[in-house]
Coordinates of C-alpha atoms and ligand atoms in Angstrom, one line a residue:
X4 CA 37.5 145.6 -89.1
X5 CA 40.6 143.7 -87.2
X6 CA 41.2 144.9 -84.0
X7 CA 43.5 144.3 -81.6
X8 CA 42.6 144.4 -78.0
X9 CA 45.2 144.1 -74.9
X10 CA 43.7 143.6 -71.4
X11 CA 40.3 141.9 -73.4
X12 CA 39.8 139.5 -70.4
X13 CA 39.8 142.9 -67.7
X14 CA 36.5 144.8 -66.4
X15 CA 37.4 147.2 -68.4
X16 CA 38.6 145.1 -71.5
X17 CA 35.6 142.6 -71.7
X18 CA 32.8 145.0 -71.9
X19 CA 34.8 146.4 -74.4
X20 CA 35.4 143.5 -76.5
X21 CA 32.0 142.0 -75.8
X22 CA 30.8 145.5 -77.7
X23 CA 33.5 145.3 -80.6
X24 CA 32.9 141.9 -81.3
X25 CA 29.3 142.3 -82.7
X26 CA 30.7 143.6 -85.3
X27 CA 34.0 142.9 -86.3
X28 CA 37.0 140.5 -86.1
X29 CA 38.6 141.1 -82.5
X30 CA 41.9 140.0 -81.2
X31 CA 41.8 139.4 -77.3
X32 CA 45.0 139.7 -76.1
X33 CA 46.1 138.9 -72.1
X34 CA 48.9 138.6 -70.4
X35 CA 48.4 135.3 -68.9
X36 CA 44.9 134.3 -71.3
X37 CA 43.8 135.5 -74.5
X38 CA 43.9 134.6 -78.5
X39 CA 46.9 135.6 -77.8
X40 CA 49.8 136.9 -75.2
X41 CA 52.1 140.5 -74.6
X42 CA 53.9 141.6 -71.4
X43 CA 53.1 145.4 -72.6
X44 CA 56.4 146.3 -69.8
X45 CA 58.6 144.4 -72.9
X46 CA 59.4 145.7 -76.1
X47 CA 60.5 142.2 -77.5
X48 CA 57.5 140.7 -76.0
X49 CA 55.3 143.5 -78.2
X50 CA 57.3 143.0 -81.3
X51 CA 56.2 139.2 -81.3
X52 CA 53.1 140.1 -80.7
X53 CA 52.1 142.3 -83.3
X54 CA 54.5 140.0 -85.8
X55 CA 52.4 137.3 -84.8
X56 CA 48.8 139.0 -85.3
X57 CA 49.8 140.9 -89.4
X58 CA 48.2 143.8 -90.7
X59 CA 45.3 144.9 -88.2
X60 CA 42.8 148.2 -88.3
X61 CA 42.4 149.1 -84.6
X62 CA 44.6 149.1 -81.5
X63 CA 42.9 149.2 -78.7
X64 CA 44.3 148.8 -74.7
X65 CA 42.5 148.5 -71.4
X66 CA 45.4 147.5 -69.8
X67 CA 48.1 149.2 -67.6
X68 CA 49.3 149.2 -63.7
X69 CA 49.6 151.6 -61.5
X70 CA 51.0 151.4 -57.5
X71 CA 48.5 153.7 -54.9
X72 CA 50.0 154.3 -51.5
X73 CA 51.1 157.1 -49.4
X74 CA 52.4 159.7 -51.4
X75 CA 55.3 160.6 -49.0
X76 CA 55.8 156.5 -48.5
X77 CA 55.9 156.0 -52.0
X78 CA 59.5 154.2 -53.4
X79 CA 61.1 154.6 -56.7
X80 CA 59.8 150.9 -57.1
X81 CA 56.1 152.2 -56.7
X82 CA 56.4 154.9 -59.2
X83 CA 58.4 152.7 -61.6
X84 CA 55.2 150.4 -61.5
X85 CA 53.2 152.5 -63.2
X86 CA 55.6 154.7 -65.5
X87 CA 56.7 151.0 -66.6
X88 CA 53.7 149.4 -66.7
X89 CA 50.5 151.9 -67.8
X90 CA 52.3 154.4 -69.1
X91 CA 55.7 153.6 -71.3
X92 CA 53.7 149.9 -71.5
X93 CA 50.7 152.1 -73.4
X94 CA 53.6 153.9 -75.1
X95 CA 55.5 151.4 -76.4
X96 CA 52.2 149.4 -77.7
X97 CA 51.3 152.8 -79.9
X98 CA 54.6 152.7 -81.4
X99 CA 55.4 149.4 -82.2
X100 CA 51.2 148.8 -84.0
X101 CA 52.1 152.0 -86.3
X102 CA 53.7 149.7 -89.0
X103 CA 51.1 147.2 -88.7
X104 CA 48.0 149.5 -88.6
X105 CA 46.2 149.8 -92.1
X106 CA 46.0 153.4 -93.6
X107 CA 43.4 155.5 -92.0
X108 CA 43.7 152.9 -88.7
X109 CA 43.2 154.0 -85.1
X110 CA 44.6 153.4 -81.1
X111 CA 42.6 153.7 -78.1
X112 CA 44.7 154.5 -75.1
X113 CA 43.1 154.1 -71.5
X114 CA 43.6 157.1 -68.6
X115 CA 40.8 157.5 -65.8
X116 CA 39.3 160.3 -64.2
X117 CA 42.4 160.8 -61.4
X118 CA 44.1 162.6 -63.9
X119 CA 41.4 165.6 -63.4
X120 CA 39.9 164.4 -59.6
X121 CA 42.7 163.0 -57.2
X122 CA 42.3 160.5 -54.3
X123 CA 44.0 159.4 -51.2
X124 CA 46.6 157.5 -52.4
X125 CA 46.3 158.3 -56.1
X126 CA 49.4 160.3 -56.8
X127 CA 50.8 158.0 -59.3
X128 CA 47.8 157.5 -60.8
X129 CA 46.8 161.1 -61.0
X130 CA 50.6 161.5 -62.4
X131 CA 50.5 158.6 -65.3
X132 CA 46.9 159.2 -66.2
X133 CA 47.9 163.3 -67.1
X134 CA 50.7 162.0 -69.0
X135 CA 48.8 159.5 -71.3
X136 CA 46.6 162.0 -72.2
X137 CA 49.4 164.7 -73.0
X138 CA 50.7 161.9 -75.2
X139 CA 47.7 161.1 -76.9
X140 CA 47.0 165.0 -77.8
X141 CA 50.8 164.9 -79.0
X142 CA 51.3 162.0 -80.9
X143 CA 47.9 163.1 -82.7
X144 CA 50.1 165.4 -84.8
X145 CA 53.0 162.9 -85.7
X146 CA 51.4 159.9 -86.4
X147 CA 51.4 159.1 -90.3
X148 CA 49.5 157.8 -92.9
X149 CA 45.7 158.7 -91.6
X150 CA 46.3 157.1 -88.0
X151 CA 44.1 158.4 -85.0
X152 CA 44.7 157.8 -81.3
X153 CA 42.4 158.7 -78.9
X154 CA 42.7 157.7 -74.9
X155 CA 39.2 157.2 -72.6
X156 CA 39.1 158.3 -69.2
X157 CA 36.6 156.8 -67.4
X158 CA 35.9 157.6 -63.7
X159 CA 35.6 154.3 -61.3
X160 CA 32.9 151.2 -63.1
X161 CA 30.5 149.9 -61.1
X162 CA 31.7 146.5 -61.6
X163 CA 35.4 147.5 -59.3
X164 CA 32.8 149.3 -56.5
X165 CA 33.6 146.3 -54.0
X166 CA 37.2 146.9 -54.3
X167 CA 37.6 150.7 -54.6
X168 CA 34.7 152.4 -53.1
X169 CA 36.5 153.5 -49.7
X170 CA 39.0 155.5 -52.2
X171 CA 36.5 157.3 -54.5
X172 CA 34.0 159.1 -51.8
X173 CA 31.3 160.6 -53.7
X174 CA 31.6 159.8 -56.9
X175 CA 29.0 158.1 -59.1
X176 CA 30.5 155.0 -60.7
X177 CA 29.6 153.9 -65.0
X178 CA 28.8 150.5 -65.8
X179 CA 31.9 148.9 -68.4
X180 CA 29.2 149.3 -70.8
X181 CA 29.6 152.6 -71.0
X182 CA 32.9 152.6 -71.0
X183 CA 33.1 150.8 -74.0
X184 CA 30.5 153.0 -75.7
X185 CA 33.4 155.6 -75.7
X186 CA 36.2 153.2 -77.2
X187 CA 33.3 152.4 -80.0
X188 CA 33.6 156.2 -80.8
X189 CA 37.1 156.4 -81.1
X190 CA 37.8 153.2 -82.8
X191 CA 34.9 153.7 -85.3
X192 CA 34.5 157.7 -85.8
X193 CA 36.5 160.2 -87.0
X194 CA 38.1 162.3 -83.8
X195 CA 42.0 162.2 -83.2
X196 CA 44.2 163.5 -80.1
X197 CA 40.5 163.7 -78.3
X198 CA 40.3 162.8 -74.3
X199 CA 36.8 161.0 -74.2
X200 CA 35.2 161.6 -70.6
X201 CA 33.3 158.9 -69.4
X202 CA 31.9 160.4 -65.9
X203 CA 28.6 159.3 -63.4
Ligands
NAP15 N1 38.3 149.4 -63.1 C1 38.1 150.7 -63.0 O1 37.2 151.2 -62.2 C2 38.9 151.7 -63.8 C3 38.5 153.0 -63.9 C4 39.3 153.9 -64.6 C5 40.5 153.5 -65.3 N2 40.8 152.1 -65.2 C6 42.0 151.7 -65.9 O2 41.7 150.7 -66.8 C7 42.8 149.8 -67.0 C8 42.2 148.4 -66.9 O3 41.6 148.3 -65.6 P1 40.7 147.0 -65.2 O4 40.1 147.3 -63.9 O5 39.9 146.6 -66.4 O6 41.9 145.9 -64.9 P2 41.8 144.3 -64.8 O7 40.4 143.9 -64.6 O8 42.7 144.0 -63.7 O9 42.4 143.8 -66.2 C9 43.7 144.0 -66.5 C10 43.9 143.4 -67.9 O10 45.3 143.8 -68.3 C11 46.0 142.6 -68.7 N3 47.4 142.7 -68.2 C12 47.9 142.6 -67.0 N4 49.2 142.8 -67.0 C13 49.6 142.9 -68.3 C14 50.8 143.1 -69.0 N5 52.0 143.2 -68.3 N6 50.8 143.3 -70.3 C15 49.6 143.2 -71.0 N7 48.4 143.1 -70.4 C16 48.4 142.9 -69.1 C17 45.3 141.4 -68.0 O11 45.5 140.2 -68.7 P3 45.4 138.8 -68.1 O12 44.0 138.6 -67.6 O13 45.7 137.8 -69.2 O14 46.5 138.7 -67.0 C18 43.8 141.9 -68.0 O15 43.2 141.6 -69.3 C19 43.8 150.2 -65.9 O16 44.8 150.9 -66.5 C20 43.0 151.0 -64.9 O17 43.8 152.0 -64.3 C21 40.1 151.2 -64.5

């Protein structure tokens, strides 16, 4: 199988890559390193992209920003981050691979557990994460030719514990490894419009 990965070189996106690539052909795809490059907040940026790479089997993203700050100090710039960035930039990647994907192909979208368990400071995230997943279950129905998406929502890895543990009191953090387990069951089984759940 060929698949595409954007945000490879992330925590998220190299246990996740380092588990694909057993077995198939992967793509790694960064913003600033990679096999090769995508600003995911650019539509032109993605068409190149995707021109560049030819016919592919599997879409898969571990990528997208989000701001956290006060919710009553949060700017329109704040919020744009993430609706640009994680959420239309997760958007815009899923339509722009449908033409390239092979019949029966698949995309695997990335949320997180705020979407279900908020934090201080979260409100954006909480926000953009519930949308992906609405989209995912959505565009489930509409895509053509066999396609699947799936998104994976894990809660916080053990590998971002020394920068995030002040802001998630209480819960139990998953190794990538994990993580990646679940984008191996989208990208390789059978499921579509599914939320996989990765919690401690
Ligand atoms: N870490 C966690 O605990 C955790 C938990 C749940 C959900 N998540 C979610 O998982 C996703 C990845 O998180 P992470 O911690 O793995 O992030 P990370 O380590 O900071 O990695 C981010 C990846 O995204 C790429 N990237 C950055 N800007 C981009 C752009 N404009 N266009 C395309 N790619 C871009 C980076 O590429 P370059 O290296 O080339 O710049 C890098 O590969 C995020 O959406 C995050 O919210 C993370």
């Amino acid at each position: 199988m060929k698949i595409v990965i954007v945000g490879a070189s992330g925590t998220v996106g190299s246990a996740v890559t380092a588990l694909l690539a057993q077995d198939h052909q992967v793509i790694r795809v960064g913003h600033r390193q990679g096999d090769a490059l995508v600003d995911m907040t650019d539509s032109a940026s993605i068409a190149a992209l995707f021109d560049g790479i030819g016919r592919f089997d599997a879409l898969v993203v571990a990528s997208g920003n989000v701001a956290f700050a006060p919710f009553p100090e949060m700017t329109d710039e704040q919020w744009q981050t993430g609706l640009e960035s994680k959420l239309m930039g997760q958007i815009r990647l899923t339509r722009a691979a449908i033409p390239h994907l092979n019949d029966g192909g698949s995309i695997t979208l990335i949320s997180g557990i705020l979407s279900e368990e908020p934090i201080n400071w979260g409100v954006s995230a909480s926000t953009i994460n519930g949308a992906i997943e609405h989209f995912v279950r959505a565009a489930a129905c509409e895509l053509p030719r066999g396609l699947r998406i799936n998104v994976v929502s894990p809660t916080v890895l053990t590998e971002s514990m020394d920068k995030y543990a002040d802001f998630f009191p209480g819960f139990v953090p998953v190794p990538a490894a994990r993580v990646a387990q679940a984008y191996k069951k989208s990208v390789l089984g059978v499921q579509s419009g599914q939320v996989f759940r990765v919690n401690g």
